[in-house]
Each structure stands twice: as structure tokens, then as C-alpha cells.
Short mmCIF file of C-alpha atoms and ligand atoms in Angstrom, two decimals:
data_model
loop_
_atom_site.label_atom_id
_atom_site.label_comp_id
_atom_site.label_asym_id
_atom_site.label_seq_id
_atom_site.Cartn_x
_atom_site.Cartn_y
_atom_site.Cartn_z
CA MET X 1 -9.55 14.64 28.64
CA ALA X 2 -11.78 14.97 25.58
CA ALA X 3 -10.52 13.07 22.54
CA PRO X 4 -8.96 15.59 20.16
CA TYR X 5 -11.02 15.39 16.97
CA SER X 6 -10.06 17.75 14.16
CA SER X 7 -13.69 18.93 13.74
CA PRO X 8 -17.29 18.22 14.80
CA LEU X 9 -17.67 16.49 11.42
CA ALA X 10 -14.81 14.09 12.26
CA ALA X 11 -16.26 13.49 15.74
CA GLY X 12 -19.64 12.73 14.18
CA LEU X 13 -18.13 10.19 11.75
CA ALA X 14 -15.97 8.41 14.34
CA GLU X 15 -18.27 5.80 15.87
CA ASP X 16 -19.65 4.50 12.54
CA LEU X 17 -16.09 4.44 11.22
CA LEU X 18 -14.77 2.51 14.22
CA GLU X 19 -17.57 -0.04 14.05
CA ARG X 20 -16.81 -0.69 10.37
CA PHE X 21 -13.07 -0.82 10.94
CA LEU X 22 -13.35 -3.37 13.76
CA ARG X 23 -15.62 -5.50 11.57
CA TYR X 24 -13.31 -5.40 8.54
CA VAL X 25 -10.06 -6.17 10.38
CA ARG X 26 -11.56 -9.42 11.73
CA VAL X 27 -11.79 -10.84 8.20
CA ASP X 28 -8.54 -12.55 7.18
CA THR X 29 -7.69 -10.88 3.86
CA GLN X 30 -3.98 -11.58 3.75
CA SER X 31 -2.83 -11.78 0.13
CA ALA X 32 -0.35 -14.34 -1.24
CA ARG X 33 2.64 -13.91 -3.57
CA ASP X 34 2.93 -15.73 -6.90
CA ARG X 35 -0.81 -15.83 -7.24
CA GLU X 36 -2.61 -18.09 -9.68
CA ARG X 37 -5.91 -16.25 -9.62
CA SER X 38 -7.32 -12.84 -8.65
CA PRO X 39 -7.77 -12.37 -5.79
CA SER X 40 -4.94 -14.53 -4.49
CA THR X 41 -6.86 -15.63 -1.36
CA PRO X 42 -10.58 -16.32 -0.66
CA GLY X 43 -10.73 -14.15 2.49
CA GLN X 44 -10.47 -11.08 0.30
CA LEU X 45 -13.69 -12.09 -1.47
CA GLU X 46 -15.39 -12.51 1.89
CA LEU X 47 -14.64 -8.90 2.82
CA SER X 48 -15.45 -7.64 -0.68
CA ARG X 49 -18.88 -9.31 -0.56
CA MET X 50 -19.48 -7.76 2.85
CA LEU X 51 -18.60 -4.35 1.39
CA VAL X 52 -20.96 -4.78 -1.56
CA GLY X 53 -23.79 -5.57 0.90
CA GLU X 54 -22.96 -2.54 3.03
CA LEU X 55 -22.70 -0.24 -0.01
CA GLU X 56 -26.14 -1.43 -1.13
CA SER X 57 -27.65 -0.77 2.28
CA ILE X 58 -26.14 2.74 2.24
CA GLY X 59 -28.03 3.24 -1.03
CA LEU X 60 -25.39 2.61 -3.71
CA ALA X 61 -27.64 0.36 -5.75
CA ASP X 62 -25.09 -0.49 -8.47
CA ALA X 63 -22.48 -1.92 -6.07
CA GLU X 64 -20.87 -4.94 -7.72
CA LEU X 65 -18.07 -7.44 -7.26
CA ASP X 66 -16.39 -8.19 -10.59
CA GLU X 67 -14.85 -11.45 -11.76
CA HIS X 68 -11.37 -10.46 -10.51
CA GLY X 69 -12.51 -9.53 -7.00
CA TYR X 70 -12.75 -5.73 -7.45
CA VAL X 71 -15.65 -3.84 -5.86
CA TYR X 72 -17.10 -0.90 -7.81
CA ALA X 73 -20.00 1.37 -6.79
CA THR X 74 -21.40 4.82 -7.60
CA LEU X 75 -22.70 7.59 -5.37
CA PRO X 76 -24.59 9.93 -7.74
CA ALA X 77 -23.92 13.69 -7.76
CA THR X 78 -26.03 16.27 -5.94
CA VAL X 79 -24.77 19.09 -8.18
CA ALA X 80 -25.07 19.84 -11.89
CA ALA X 81 -23.76 17.12 -14.15
CA ASP X 82 -20.71 19.03 -15.43
CA ALA X 83 -18.66 18.27 -12.31
CA PRO X 84 -16.04 15.57 -13.05
CA VAL X 85 -16.47 12.03 -11.71
CA ILE X 86 -14.08 11.48 -8.77
CA GLY X 87 -12.79 8.09 -7.58
CA LEU X 88 -12.03 6.87 -4.05
CA ILE X 89 -9.87 3.75 -3.77
CA ALA X 90 -8.55 1.51 -0.98
CA HIS X 91 -7.25 -2.06 -0.89
CA VAL X 92 -8.93 -4.88 1.02
CA ASP X 93 -5.90 -7.18 1.35
CA THR X 94 -3.29 -7.14 4.11
CA SER X 95 0.42 -7.88 3.91
CA PRO X 96 1.78 -11.45 3.76
CA ASP X 97 4.83 -10.22 5.76
CA ALA X 98 3.29 -10.73 9.23
CA PRO X 99 0.59 -13.07 10.63
CA GLY X 100 -2.78 -11.76 9.42
CA GLY X 101 -5.42 -14.30 10.45
CA ARG X 102 -7.70 -14.08 13.52
CA VAL X 103 -7.04 -10.43 14.19
CA GLN X 104 -8.49 -9.46 17.57
CA PRO X 105 -8.40 -5.68 17.70
CA ILE X 106 -8.13 -3.76 20.97
CA VAL X 107 -9.32 -0.17 21.36
CA HIS X 108 -7.23 1.72 23.92
CA ARG X 109 -9.62 4.55 24.77
CA GLY X 110 -7.92 7.77 25.79
CA TYR X 111 -4.38 6.42 25.31
CA ASP X 112 -2.13 7.88 28.02
CA GLY X 113 0.96 8.44 25.85
CA GLY X 114 2.95 5.69 27.56
CA THR X 115 4.12 2.18 26.68
CA VAL X 116 1.40 -0.18 25.42
CA ARG X 117 1.81 -3.85 26.37
CA LEU X 118 -0.31 -6.15 24.23
CA PRO X 119 -1.64 -9.40 25.72
CA ARG X 120 -0.01 -11.78 23.21
CA ALA X 121 3.51 -12.55 22.02
CA ALA X 122 4.94 -10.05 24.53
CA THR X 123 4.44 -7.33 21.91
CA VAL X 124 5.24 -3.86 23.21
CA LEU X 125 4.55 -0.50 21.58
CA ASP X 126 7.11 1.84 23.07
CA PRO X 127 6.86 5.55 22.28
CA ALA X 128 10.66 5.71 22.66
CA ASP X 129 10.88 3.69 19.42
CA MET X 130 7.70 5.16 17.96
CA PRO X 131 7.67 8.92 18.57
CA VAL X 132 4.53 9.31 16.46
CA LEU X 133 2.63 7.04 18.86
CA GLY X 134 3.86 9.13 21.79
CA SER X 135 2.34 12.20 20.12
CA LYS X 136 -1.15 10.65 20.21
CA ALA X 137 -1.84 10.96 23.93
CA GLY X 138 -5.59 11.39 24.44
CA HIS X 139 -6.44 9.54 21.21
CA ASP X 140 -8.36 6.28 21.01
CA VAL X 141 -5.62 3.98 19.69
CA VAL X 142 -6.48 0.68 18.03
CA THR X 143 -3.98 -2.21 18.03
CA SER X 144 -4.04 -5.96 17.41
CA SER X 145 -3.68 -8.36 20.35
CA GLY X 146 0.06 -8.57 19.63
CA ASP X 147 0.39 -11.74 17.59
CA THR X 148 -1.03 -10.47 14.28
CA LEU X 149 -0.93 -7.32 12.23
CA LEU X 150 -3.90 -5.00 12.73
CA GLY X 151 -4.79 -4.51 9.09
CA ALA X 152 -5.15 -0.71 9.22
CA ASP X 153 -3.19 -1.03 5.98
CA ASP X 154 -5.58 -0.67 4.33
CA LYS X 155 -8.82 -1.35 6.17
CA ALA X 156 -8.47 2.11 7.73
CA GLY X 157 -8.76 3.44 4.16
CA VAL X 158 -11.70 1.13 3.40
CA ALA X 159 -13.57 2.12 6.58
CA GLU X 160 -12.90 5.83 6.01
CA ILE X 161 -14.33 5.70 2.49
CA MET X 162 -17.35 3.70 3.70
CA ALA X 163 -18.07 6.08 6.61
CA ALA X 164 -17.68 9.17 4.41
CA VAL X 165 -19.86 7.72 1.66
CA ALA X 166 -22.54 6.70 4.19
CA HIS X 167 -22.49 10.25 5.55
CA LEU X 168 -22.72 11.82 2.08
CA ALA X 169 -25.52 9.44 1.05
CA ALA X 170 -27.49 10.42 4.17
CA HIS X 171 -26.93 14.13 3.48
CA PRO X 172 -28.03 14.93 -0.07
CA GLU X 173 -27.97 18.64 0.86
CA LEU X 174 -24.14 18.47 0.83
CA PRO X 175 -22.64 19.35 -2.58
CA ARG X 176 -20.83 16.49 -4.29
CA PRO X 177 -19.91 15.34 -7.78
CA THR X 178 -20.53 11.73 -8.83
CA LEU X 179 -18.23 9.57 -6.70
CA ARG X 180 -16.94 6.20 -7.85
CA ILE X 181 -15.81 3.79 -5.17
CA GLY X 182 -13.20 1.10 -5.91
CA PHE X 183 -11.93 -1.56 -3.50
CA THR X 184 -8.98 -3.55 -4.86
CA PRO X 185 -7.45 -6.93 -3.96
CA ASP X 186 -3.77 -7.95 -3.84
CA GLU X 187 -2.21 -4.50 -3.52
CA GLU X 188 0.42 -5.87 -1.12
CA VAL X 189 1.66 -8.35 -3.72
CA GLY X 190 1.89 -5.68 -6.41
CA GLU X 191 -1.26 -6.63 -8.30
CA GLY X 192 -3.82 -4.15 -6.94
CA ALA X 193 -4.01 -2.05 -10.06
CA THR X 194 -3.20 -4.59 -12.77
CA LEU X 195 -6.79 -5.79 -13.31
CA PHE X 196 -8.45 -2.55 -12.20
CA ASP X 197 -10.97 -1.60 -14.90
CA VAL X 198 -10.09 2.07 -15.49
CA GLU X 199 -12.68 2.40 -18.30
CA ARG X 200 -15.53 0.95 -16.28
CA PHE X 201 -14.52 3.05 -13.28
CA GLY X 202 -14.95 6.10 -15.51
CA ALA X 203 -13.44 8.70 -13.15
CA ALA X 204 -11.45 11.78 -14.19
CA CYS X 205 -9.09 11.24 -11.26
CA ALA X 206 -9.04 9.30 -7.99
CA TYR X 207 -7.50 9.22 -4.53
CA THR X 208 -6.18 6.20 -2.71
CA LEU X 209 -6.51 6.28 1.08
CA ASP X 210 -3.41 4.31 1.98
CA GLY X 211 -0.99 6.67 3.78
CA SER X 212 -0.25 7.31 7.47
CA GLN X 213 0.06 10.64 9.27
CA PRO X 214 -2.64 13.34 8.99
CA GLY X 215 -1.85 15.74 6.18
CA GLU X 216 0.06 13.28 4.01
CA LEU X 217 -0.70 13.92 0.37
CA GLN X 218 1.57 11.85 -1.79
CA ASP X 219 1.96 12.48 -5.48
CA GLU X 220 5.34 10.84 -5.90
CA THR X 221 6.35 7.19 -5.48
CA PHE X 222 9.39 5.10 -6.27
CA SER X 223 9.74 3.55 -9.69
CA GLY X 224 10.21 -0.14 -9.06
CA VAL X 225 11.48 -3.18 -10.95
CA GLN X 226 12.12 -6.71 -9.82
CA VAL X 227 15.36 -8.37 -10.91
CA THR X 228 15.68 -12.15 -10.93
CA ILE X 229 19.13 -13.67 -11.27
CA THR X 230 19.27 -17.38 -12.11
CA ILE X 231 22.58 -19.23 -11.86
CA ASP X 232 22.94 -22.77 -13.17
CA GLY X 233 25.97 -24.62 -11.85
CA VAL X 234 27.09 -28.20 -12.40
CA ASP X 235 25.77 -30.56 -9.74
CA VAL X 236 27.83 -33.72 -9.25
CA HIS X 237 27.79 -36.25 -6.39
CA THR X 238 30.33 -34.92 -3.90
CA GLY X 239 32.23 -38.23 -3.98
CA TRP X 240 33.07 -37.68 -7.64
CA ALA X 241 33.03 -33.88 -7.61
CA THR X 242 36.76 -33.23 -7.90
CA GLY X 243 37.34 -30.82 -10.73
CA LYS X 244 33.71 -31.08 -11.90
CA LEU X 245 31.26 -29.55 -9.40
CA VAL X 246 30.31 -25.92 -9.99
CA ASN X 247 28.34 -24.75 -6.95
CA ALA X 248 25.56 -22.32 -7.89
CA ALA X 249 24.80 -21.52 -4.22
CA ARG X 250 28.39 -20.31 -3.69
CA LEU X 251 28.25 -18.21 -6.86
CA ALA X 252 25.00 -16.58 -5.69
CA ALA X 253 26.61 -15.77 -2.34
CA ARG X 254 29.54 -14.16 -4.17
CA VAL X 255 27.21 -12.03 -6.29
CA LEU X 256 25.44 -10.79 -3.14
CA ALA X 257 28.73 -10.13 -1.35
CA ALA X 258 29.97 -8.12 -4.33
CA LEU X 259 26.99 -5.72 -4.24
CA PRO X 260 27.40 -2.49 -2.27
CA ALA X 261 26.39 -2.94 1.38
CA ASP X 262 27.13 0.50 2.84
CA THR X 263 25.12 2.39 0.26
CA LEU X 264 22.25 1.54 -2.05
CA THR X 265 20.40 -0.63 0.51
CA PRO X 266 17.05 0.16 2.13
CA GLU X 267 18.74 0.20 5.56
CA THR X 268 21.42 2.75 4.59
CA THR X 269 19.34 5.13 2.44
CA SER X 270 16.54 7.63 3.07
CA ASP X 271 14.54 10.46 1.49
CA ARG X 272 15.13 10.46 -2.26
CA GLU X 273 17.85 7.78 -2.46
CA GLY X 274 17.15 4.52 -4.25
CA PHE X 275 18.34 1.01 -3.44
CA VAL X 276 18.93 -2.60 -4.45
CA HIS X 277 17.23 -5.04 -2.08
CA PRO X 278 17.80 -8.82 -2.42
CA PHE X 279 14.77 -10.27 -0.60
CA GLU X 280 14.80 -13.93 -1.54
CA VAL X 281 17.52 -16.49 -2.27
CA ARG X 282 16.67 -20.06 -3.20
CA ALA X 283 19.80 -22.03 -3.79
CA SER X 284 21.10 -25.52 -4.23
CA ALA X 285 24.46 -26.62 -5.60
CA GLY X 286 22.84 -27.03 -9.00
CA ARG X 287 20.79 -23.87 -9.23
CA ALA X 288 20.39 -20.55 -7.45
CA VAL X 289 17.62 -18.00 -7.91
CA VAL X 290 18.03 -14.54 -6.33
CA ARG X 291 15.19 -12.05 -6.38
CA MET X 292 15.75 -8.34 -5.77
CA ASN X 293 13.67 -5.22 -5.66
CA VAL X 294 15.36 -2.23 -7.27
CA ARG X 295 13.94 1.22 -6.50
CA ASP X 296 14.55 4.88 -7.28
CA PHE X 297 12.54 8.06 -7.78
CA ASP X 298 14.62 8.83 -10.87
CA ASP X 299 14.19 6.44 -13.80
CA GLU X 300 17.73 7.03 -15.08
CA LEU X 301 19.22 6.16 -11.70
CA LEU X 302 16.96 3.12 -11.51
CA GLU X 303 18.44 1.91 -14.79
CA ARG X 304 21.93 2.51 -13.41
CA HIS X 305 21.19 0.38 -10.33
CA VAL X 306 19.94 -2.44 -12.55
CA ALA X 307 23.05 -2.13 -14.73
CA LEU X 308 25.24 -2.39 -11.63
CA VAL X 309 23.51 -5.60 -10.56
CA ARG X 310 23.91 -6.99 -14.07
CA ARG X 311 27.63 -6.12 -14.28
CA THR X 312 28.23 -7.63 -10.86
CA ALA X 313 26.43 -10.89 -11.73
CA GLU X 314 28.17 -11.12 -15.10
CA ALA X 315 31.61 -10.57 -13.56
CA VAL X 316 31.14 -13.19 -10.82
CA VAL X 317 29.38 -15.85 -12.87
CA GLY X 318 31.39 -15.06 -16.02
CA ALA X 319 34.60 -16.01 -14.16
CA GLU X 320 33.31 -19.62 -14.11
CA PRO X 321 32.78 -20.59 -17.77
CA ARG X 322 30.83 -23.75 -16.87
CA ALA X 323 28.15 -21.77 -14.99
CA LYS X 324 25.20 -20.17 -16.76
CA LEU X 325 23.60 -16.84 -15.85
CA GLY X 326 20.01 -15.76 -16.46
CA PHE X 327 19.05 -12.13 -15.85
CA ASP X 328 15.43 -10.99 -15.89
CA VAL X 329 14.01 -7.52 -15.22
CA GLN X 330 10.26 -7.08 -14.59
CA PRO X 331 8.79 -3.58 -14.31
CA GLN X 332 6.56 -3.27 -11.21
CA TYR X 333 5.37 0.33 -10.96
CA PRO X 334 6.44 3.77 -12.22
CA ASN X 335 6.88 6.99 -10.24
CA MET X 336 3.43 8.61 -10.43
CA ARG X 337 4.73 12.17 -10.45
CA ARG X 338 5.30 12.58 -14.15
CA HIS X 339 1.72 11.43 -14.78
CA LEU X 340 0.21 13.67 -12.08
CA GLU X 341 2.14 16.80 -13.07
CA GLN X 342 -0.12 17.19 -16.07
CA PHE X 343 -3.19 17.49 -13.80
CA PRO X 344 -2.28 20.01 -11.08
CA GLU X 345 -5.95 20.34 -10.02
CA VAL X 346 -5.90 16.80 -8.61
CA VAL X 347 -3.38 17.73 -5.92
CA ALA X 348 -4.69 21.31 -5.55
CA ARG X 349 -8.23 20.19 -4.66
CA ALA X 350 -6.92 17.63 -2.19
CA GLU X 351 -4.93 20.41 -0.51
CA ARG X 352 -8.11 22.46 -0.33
CA ALA X 353 -9.96 19.52 1.27
CA LEU X 354 -7.19 18.99 3.86
CA ARG X 355 -7.20 22.70 4.80
CA ALA X 356 -11.01 22.64 5.10
CA GLU X 357 -10.45 20.09 7.87
CA GLY X 358 -7.83 22.35 9.46
CA ILE X 359 -4.96 20.10 8.41
CA GLU X 360 -1.84 21.42 6.67
CA PRO X 361 -0.90 19.27 3.63
CA VAL X 362 2.42 17.39 3.93
CA ARG X 363 3.89 16.46 0.55
CA VAL X 364 6.32 13.58 1.08
CA PRO X 365 7.46 11.14 -1.60
CA ILE X 366 6.53 7.51 -0.84
CA ARG X 367 9.47 5.11 -0.57
CA GLY X 368 7.34 2.43 -2.14
CA GLY X 369 4.48 2.14 -4.58
CA THR X 370 0.71 2.36 -4.28
CA ASP X 371 -2.17 1.29 -6.46
CA GLY X 372 -2.05 4.90 -7.65
CA SER X 373 1.43 4.48 -9.21
CA LEU X 374 0.17 2.12 -11.87
CA LEU X 375 -3.31 3.71 -12.11
CA SER X 376 -1.73 7.12 -12.79
CA ALA X 377 0.40 5.58 -15.55
CA ARG X 378 -2.73 3.92 -16.93
CA GLY X 379 -4.46 7.28 -17.31
CA LEU X 380 -6.26 7.66 -13.96
CA PRO X 381 -4.34 10.31 -11.99
CA THR X 382 -4.37 8.96 -8.40
CA PRO X 383 -2.39 10.53 -5.55
CA ASN X 384 -2.48 9.05 -2.04
CA LEU X 385 -3.97 10.44 1.17
CA PHE X 386 -3.35 9.64 4.84
CA THR X 387 -5.38 7.10 6.84
CA GLY X 388 -4.14 7.45 10.44
CA GLY X 389 -2.50 3.98 10.54
CA HIS X 390 1.16 3.26 11.42
CA GLU X 391 3.85 0.54 11.71
CA TYR X 392 2.38 -1.28 8.74
CA HIS X 393 3.21 -4.93 8.00
CA SER X 394 4.08 -5.67 11.64
CA VAL X 395 2.41 -6.96 14.82
CA ARG X 396 2.95 -3.47 16.25
CA GLU X 397 0.62 -1.89 13.71
CA TRP X 398 -1.70 0.70 15.25
CA ALA X 399 -4.17 3.38 14.22
CA SER X 400 -5.66 6.47 15.84
CA LEU X 401 -9.45 6.71 15.69
CA GLN X 402 -9.24 10.51 15.78
CA ASP X 403 -6.89 10.54 12.76
CA MET X 404 -8.99 8.00 10.88
CA ALA X 405 -12.01 10.23 11.51
CA SER X 406 -10.03 13.20 10.14
CA ALA X 407 -9.37 11.21 6.96
CA ALA X 408 -13.09 10.42 6.58
CA ALA X 409 -13.88 14.11 7.08
CA VAL X 410 -11.30 15.03 4.41
CA ILE X 411 -13.18 12.77 1.97
CA VAL X 412 -16.38 14.70 2.67
CA HIS X 413 -14.50 17.97 2.00
CA LEU X 414 -12.95 16.47 -1.12
CA ALA X 415 -16.44 15.86 -2.50
CA GLU X 416 -17.26 19.50 -1.85
CA ALA X 417 -13.96 20.68 -3.38
CA TRP X 418 -14.87 18.92 -6.65
CA ALA X 419 -18.56 19.91 -6.63
CA ALA X 420 -17.84 23.34 -8.09
CA PRO X 421 -15.77 23.89 -11.26
ZN1 LIG N 1 -1.51 -0.28 1.83
#
């Protein structure tokens, strides 16, 4: 059965795209939390240097790696200069939530639609648990060997941009505005956009390629904050503790137990509902630190969730006058919608590009953030497009070559959609 490409253009881009993708995923670019420098890990620089070299050999002479580990490059326009400059962005790092070193990708040519058993760690991809995988019979499916993530998040996006840009550079007869390419580090640890040089990038708008299913066009993300609760107890040798010890670890456990468990958690909510997600507890008798992600699409509701956490912590810790409570709220990213609404053309032209590839746009809000959340707030409107990758941040991560090729083809159409006013 012939592999179902969405167009001859996608079919023509596929092999270059796959070659790049397989090369990029082999570089260990896992990012690290609580970073002390940018990028957080040296592997990211290795891939970024590789990308600069490849951009140069495609003909993007100004390709550069800046002091924070961001790659920037320009593909000049083939149409009159009044077309706006358009950005294409993907992140080079992979998630710290699953093993990410020594990725050995496997290409399952002409996937039969059944269960995929990977050679390591007894990892199984079962279409019964992953209906989207089951729908890709006939595709060339790429997986890891089972003991690492694949890194399609977001090397699929990186490879798609590279393949599309190589194609456009080799075809100056195709209409395109000036394209700016940006590859970012440390997206997975929430720092992808923080040191992004919006001025130097100089684009009117941009697109991240960091979604999943074909058609996804995301112009709405969660707003996110991180709450850190610090509880100081009174630590006394247990032999002399009578009437003196105040156990911070027990107080932290009580705060967590007092938070709603049947609602307002990631595991009990969906669609447009927000949540409170404690993801790290470090506790001793003397001191406990609890970190939580708080999310909602609606900023007012987000504030209410934070207020609930605060009231709960104050009630529990306040009942023990010898304990001390610290409460810190750090903004992480804002919902991009209110920033994108002012520039309807950004989404409209992406819809045009998707339809030019025969793909119907699917507008779903992202239950998370992207580089585009912060970039949009910083004045660079940046919605998100699909990449063809799935089951991110796990050893079951997989990607369809046919869908990745569709994404690369959509980039080529996007250039055309912005070439005319
Ligand atoms: Zn990503």
C-alpha cells in the first residue's frame, strides 16, 4: 500500500525531512530544571551548532548562534519588499521527564495498524490505548527503541522547518516573503522564550511548530503560574521533642490533603477547565517546600485557584502558631489568545496554508504553554502548528513521517500565503 502523503509536495519533502529528523534526535538535547546558564545543557549547543552549519549550506548565510544558545537565520524574500517578515520557530531541547540520551530511532515503514513492540524496556505501543496511532495504518511511523523518548517534541518541528526552508531556498521561483528562522533552547523548562531576542528577530508574526495532529492550529494556551509554599517547623531531637517539635513535613501533607482532589486536578479536568498540580514536595521535619503548577485559560479563575491554595495553606499552617508559612507566586506564561486576537490575519493565513495542503484547520486550546505564549505577550504574535508527533515526554513517543511531511508542506504554503498582501 502506497504511503498516504497529503500531496506530491509533501511526498517530495519526506526523505530529506526524515534524514534530518533521524540525525537531530540522536543528539542528546534534554534540558534541565533550575538552570544556571542558557542553555541549561551542552547537548543543546551541539544540535544548535549543527543547525547553523546546515542552514549555511542551504544558503542562509547569516545563520548565527547567539550567546544564549538561540539560532537565528534569514531566508530572503522572492517577492516585493512590502510583504511582512514571517518567523518560524521550534525548540531544540527535549523534556527532562523521560530518559533522553542515546536515542536510537526506529522507522516502522508501512505500519500495519497493530501493536508495536519496541526492542527495549518491554515498551509497547498499543492502538487500544492510543487510537490516534491506530489511525495511521500505512504510514511510516518513527519510534525510539523503547527506553528513551523519541524527541519528536520538538525535533519534528525543527526538521520540518529545515526541510521546508531547504526546499524554498532551492526554488526561488516560489513566492515567499522574508522568512526568519528561530531555534530556541530550554522550552521544556519554561525558558524557551525568555531570552528570545524579539527585536533582532524582526518578524511581524511567527509560528511555532510544536503541536501534534495534522490540522492543529492553536491560538490559545493556558495561563500558568508556579506557586511555592515554604513551611518552617521547629526541629528538635526526637528524644527531647515532647511539646516542642513542630513537624513541617506533616503540615505540608495536611495542606496537600486539604486541597480538592476530585476536581481542579489535571487528572480530573479536561477541555477548558483549569487545575492545581502539586508536582514536587521536599520535606524534612524542619522545613517543607511544595511546588505547584496552577493553570487556567481564564485569568480571573487562575487567580481564584491561587487564592484557594493560599487560604488552604494559611488555615493549616496558621493553626500551629510556632510554624511559619512562606507563599510565593511566579508567573510562567499568559494565555496567548488576548494577544493574538488583535492580529486576525496571523491565524487566517495559517488556515489558508493548511487548506492549500488539503487539511482542515482544527482550533483546539492547548492545555499547556508554548514558546508562543510568552512571545505573543512580548509583541510577536505566535500561534502553534502541528508537527505529526505524539505521546510526548514518554518512551512511547512516536511520529508519522507522512504527517511530518504535511507540516513541512504547510510551511511552504504559509510562505506563499504571506507573499501577497
Ligand atoms: Zn514542545
